[in-house]
PDB file of C-alpha atoms in Angstrom:
ATOM      1  CA  MET S   1     -29.489 -75.050   5.039  1.00  0.00           C
ATOM      2  CA  LYS S   2     -29.362 -74.501   8.567  1.00  0.00           C
ATOM      3  CA  TYR S   3     -33.636 -74.156  10.104  1.00  0.00           C
ATOM      4  CA  VAL S   4     -34.456 -71.974  12.711  1.00  0.00           C
ATOM      5  CA  SER S   5     -36.396 -73.147  15.407  1.00  0.00           C
ATOM      6  CA  LEU S   6     -39.951 -70.895  16.186  1.00  0.00           C
ATOM      7  CA  ARG S   7     -38.297 -70.497  19.578  1.00  0.00           C
ATOM      8  CA  THR S   8     -35.906 -69.217  18.667  1.00  0.00           C
ATOM      9  CA  LEU S   9     -36.386 -67.255  16.159  1.00  0.00           C
ATOM     10  CA  PRO S  10     -38.149 -64.207  18.427  1.00  0.00           C
ATOM     11  CA  MET S  11     -34.619 -63.834  19.352  1.00  0.00           C
ATOM     12  CA  TYR S  12     -32.689 -63.311  15.576  1.00  0.00           C
ATOM     13  CA  THR S  13     -35.561 -61.455  15.088  1.00  0.00           C
ATOM     14  CA  GLN S  14     -34.909 -58.577  17.991  1.00  0.00           C
ATOM     15  CA  ASN S  15     -30.934 -59.376  17.437  1.00  0.00           C
ATOM     16  CA  LEU S  16     -31.308 -58.959  13.440  1.00  0.00           C
ATOM     17  CA  ASP S  17     -33.521 -55.226  14.898  1.00  0.00           C
ATOM     18  CA  LEU S  18     -31.236 -54.156  16.422  1.00  0.00           C
ATOM     19  CA  PHE S  19     -27.985 -54.806  14.048  1.00  0.00           C
ATOM     20  CA  LEU S  20     -30.182 -53.120  11.840  1.00  0.00           C
ATOM     21  CA  LEU S  21     -30.606 -50.157  13.771  1.00  0.00           C
ATOM     22  CA  ARG S  22     -27.562 -49.450  14.836  1.00  0.00           C
ATOM     23  CA  GLN S  23     -25.616 -50.146  11.029  1.00  0.00           C
ATOM     24  CA  THR S  24     -28.820 -47.556  10.459  1.00  0.00           C
ATOM     25  CA  LEU S  25     -27.581 -44.662  14.110  1.00  0.00           C
ATOM     26  CA  GLU S  26     -24.184 -45.906  12.516  1.00  0.00           C
ATOM     27  CA  GLN S  27     -24.764 -44.124   8.942  1.00  0.00           C
ATOM     28  CA  LEU S  28     -26.677 -41.170  10.221  1.00  0.00           C
ATOM     29  CA  CYS S  29     -23.450 -40.229  12.307  1.00  0.00           C
ATOM     30  CA  HIS S  30     -21.775 -40.926   9.403  1.00  0.00           C
ATOM     31  CA  ILE S  31     -23.872 -38.263   7.309  1.00  0.00           C
ATOM     32  CA  VAL S  32     -24.802 -36.133  10.496  1.00  0.00           C
ATOM     33  CA  GLU S  33     -20.790 -35.840  10.660  1.00  0.00           C
ATOM     34  CA  LEU S  34     -20.575 -35.688   6.677  1.00  0.00           C
ATOM     35  CA  GLU S  35     -22.979 -32.642   7.026  1.00  0.00           C
ATOM     36  CA  ILE S  36     -20.849 -30.640   9.722  1.00  0.00           C
ATOM     37  CA  GLN S  37     -17.795 -30.817   8.443  1.00  0.00           C
ATOM     38  CA  ARG S  38     -19.730 -29.685   4.717  1.00  0.00           C
ATOM     39  CA  GLN S  39     -20.872 -26.561   7.128  1.00  0.00           C
ATOM     40  CA  HIS S  40     -17.723 -26.248   8.072  1.00  0.00           C
ATOM     41  CA  ASN S  41     -16.321 -25.986   4.736  1.00  0.00           C
ATOM     42  CA  LEU S  42     -18.704 -23.557   3.558  1.00  0.00           C
ATOM     43  CA  THR S  43     -17.747 -21.447   6.322  1.00  0.00           C
ATOM     44  CA  GLN S  44     -14.044 -21.495   6.335  1.00  0.00           C
ATOM     45  CA  ASP S  45     -15.298 -20.923   1.822  1.00  0.00           C
ATOM     46  CA  SER S  46     -16.841 -17.957   2.645  1.00  0.00           C
ATOM     47  CA  GLN S  47     -14.506 -17.071   5.460  1.00  0.00           C
ATOM     48  CA  LEU S  48     -11.992 -17.324   2.652  1.00  0.00           C
ATOM     49  CA  PHE S  49     -13.637 -15.882  -0.208  1.00  0.00           C
ATOM     50  CA  GLU S  50     -14.501 -12.601   2.566  1.00  0.00           C
ATOM     51  CA  HIS S  51     -10.288 -12.440   3.062  1.00  0.00           C
ATOM     52  CA  GLN S  52      -9.200 -12.605  -0.788  1.00  0.00           C
ATOM     53  CA  ASN S  53     -11.569  -9.372  -1.305  1.00  0.00           C
ATOM     54  CA  LYS S  54     -10.262  -7.935   1.552  1.00  0.00           C
ATOM     55  CA  LEU S  55      -6.609  -9.146   0.889  1.00  0.00           C
ATOM     56  CA  SER S  56      -7.818  -7.302  -3.063  1.00  0.00           C
ATOM     57  CA  GLU S  57      -9.046  -3.905  -1.356  1.00  0.00           C
ATOM     58  CA  HIS S  58      -5.132  -3.804   0.079  1.00  0.00           C
ATOM     59  CA  ASP S  59      -3.523  -4.883  -3.038  1.00  0.00           C
ATOM     60  CA  HIS S  60      -6.255  -1.756  -4.745  1.00  0.00           C
ATOM     61  CA  ARG S  61      -4.954   0.652  -2.102  1.00  0.00           C
ATOM     62  CA  LEU S  62      -1.170  -0.182  -2.303  1.00  0.00           C
ATOM     63  CA  SER S  63      -1.320  -0.166  -5.858  1.00  0.00           C
ATOM     64  CA  ARG S  64      -2.749   4.082  -5.359  1.00  0.00           C
ATOM     65  CA  LEU S  65      -0.200   4.485  -1.939  1.00  0.00           C
ATOM     66  CA  GLU S  66       2.786   3.516  -4.550  1.00  0.00           C
ATOM     67  CA  LYS S  67       1.110   5.814  -7.425  1.00  0.00           C
ATOM     68  CA  HIS S  68       1.075   8.210  -5.428  1.00  0.00           C
ATOM     69  CA  ILE S  69       4.656   7.427  -4.178  1.00  0.00           C
ATOM     70  CA  GLN S  70       6.251   7.935  -6.859  1.00  0.00           C
ATOM     71  CA  GLN S  71       4.104  11.502  -7.433  1.00  0.00           C
ATOM     72  CA  LEU S  72       5.505  12.626  -4.390  1.00  0.00           C
ATOM     73  CA  SER S  73       9.363  11.652  -5.380  1.00  0.00           C
ATOM     74  CA  ASN S  74       9.040  12.814  -8.753  1.00  0.00           C
ATOM     75  CA  SER S  75       7.469  16.124  -7.488  1.00  0.00           C
ATOM     76  CA  PHE S  76      10.876  15.899  -4.123  1.00  0.00           C
ATOM     77  CA  GLN S  77      12.942  15.717  -7.796  1.00  0.00           C
ATOM     78  CA  ASP S  78      11.224  17.956  -9.782  1.00  0.00           C
ATOM     79  CA  LEU S  79      11.754  20.736  -6.833  1.00  0.00           C
ATOM     80  CA  HIS S  80      15.068  19.596  -6.290  1.00  0.00           C
ATOM     81  CA  ASN S  81      16.217  19.868  -9.815  1.00  0.00           C
ATOM     82  CA  GLN S  82      15.012  23.793  -9.204  1.00  0.00           C
ATOM     83  CA  ILE S  83      16.389  24.604  -6.627  1.00  0.00           C
ATOM     84  CA  GLN S  84      19.828  24.024  -7.829  1.00  0.00           C
ATOM     85  CA  GLU S  85      18.349  25.958 -10.951  1.00  0.00           C
ATOM     86  CA  ASP S  86      17.117  28.555  -8.294  1.00  0.00           C
ATOM     87  CA  GLU S  87      20.765  28.632  -6.883  1.00  0.00           C
ATOM     88  CA  GLU S  88      22.423  28.622  -9.957  1.00  0.00           C
ATOM     89  CA  SER S  89      20.222  32.249 -10.680  1.00  0.00           C
ATOM     90  CA  ILE S  90      21.305  34.047  -7.177  1.00  0.00           C
ATOM     91  CA  ASP S  91      25.737  32.843  -7.841  1.00  0.00           C
ATOM     92  CA  PHE S  92      24.954  34.528 -11.807  1.00  0.00           C
ATOM     93  CA  VAL S  93      22.960  37.321  -9.756  1.00  0.00           C
ATOM     94  CA  ILE S  94      25.356  37.740  -6.581  1.00  0.00           C
ATOM     95  CA  SER S  95      28.391  37.584  -9.264  1.00  0.00           C
ATOM     96  CA  LYS S  96      26.574  40.519 -10.529  1.00  0.00           C
ATOM     97  CA  VAL S  97      25.285  42.743  -7.946  1.00  0.00           C
ATOM     98  CA  ARG S  98      28.705  41.881  -6.806  1.00  0.00           C
ATOM     99  CA  GLU S  99      30.807  43.372 -10.516  1.00  0.00           C
ATOM    100  CA  LEU S 100      27.915  46.206 -10.068  1.00  0.00           C
ATOM    101  CA  ASP S 101      29.290  47.782  -6.882  1.00  0.00           C
ATOM    102  CA  HIS S 102      32.072  47.324  -7.767  1.00  0.00           C
ATOM    103  CA  ILE S 103      32.396  49.647 -10.794  1.00  0.00           C
ATOM    104  CA  ALA S 104      29.873  51.497  -8.325  1.00  0.00           C
ATOM    105  CA  GLY S 105      32.922  52.257  -5.835  1.00  0.00           C
ATOM    106  CA  GLU S 106      34.624  52.754  -9.053  1.00  0.00           C
ATOM    107  CA  ASN S 107      32.827  55.224 -10.439  1.00  0.00           C
ATOM    108  CA  GLU S 108      32.704  57.081  -6.265  1.00  0.00           C
ATOM    109  CA  ASP S 109      36.374  57.381  -7.298  1.00  0.00           C
ATOM    110  CA  LEU S 110      36.467  58.677 -10.395  1.00  0.00           C
ATOM    111  CA  ARG S 111      34.180  61.262  -9.873  1.00  0.00           C
ATOM    112  CA  SER S 112      36.313  61.890  -6.749  1.00  0.00           C
ATOM    113  CA  GLU S 113      39.575  62.592  -7.928  1.00  0.00           C
ATOM    114  CA  LEU S 114      37.419  64.523 -11.047  1.00  0.00           C
ATOM    115  CA  SER S 115      36.226  66.943  -8.686  1.00  0.00           C
ATOM    116  CA  PHE S 116      39.645  67.010  -6.991  1.00  0.00           C
ATOM    117  CA  PHE S 117      41.917  67.650 -10.485  1.00  0.00           C
ATOM    118  CA  SER S 118      37.999  70.051 -11.743  1.00  0.00           C
ATOM    119  CA  PRO S 119      36.549  71.729  -8.831  1.00  0.00           C
ATOM    120  CA  ASP S 120      34.650  73.290 -11.199  1.00  0.00           C
ATOM    121  CA  TYR S 121      33.301  69.935 -13.084  1.00  0.00           C
ATOM    122  CA  GLU S 122      29.736  70.345 -12.395  1.00  0.00           C
ATOM    123  CA  ASP S 123      27.662  66.632 -12.180  1.00  0.00           C
ATOM    124  CA  GLU S 124      24.942  65.739 -14.269  1.00  0.00           C
TER     125      GLU S 124
END
């Protein structure tokens, strides 16, 4: 065992106090760094939560827009089908009008011939 003289005791005590003070300061610095990191993590967690909420809102809006686009696409297809049906109806009507026009022309020709061959025939 080593003996320390009383003269050197204050020096050891002083060095020990400084050593303990340094260690305490280092530990406090480490605690402060940990707290800073904790605060930083909390901030990041909060920002992440906000971004997740915004992403969820955007996903919801995107889903609604996709449904709306599908509805518009269905409506467009229905209109396209209706236009095709209308074109077919128009073609049918045009052919019937031409047929009636031809019949009316033949009727007019027959009346002219009838008037020519039977002048005393009267239209009723």
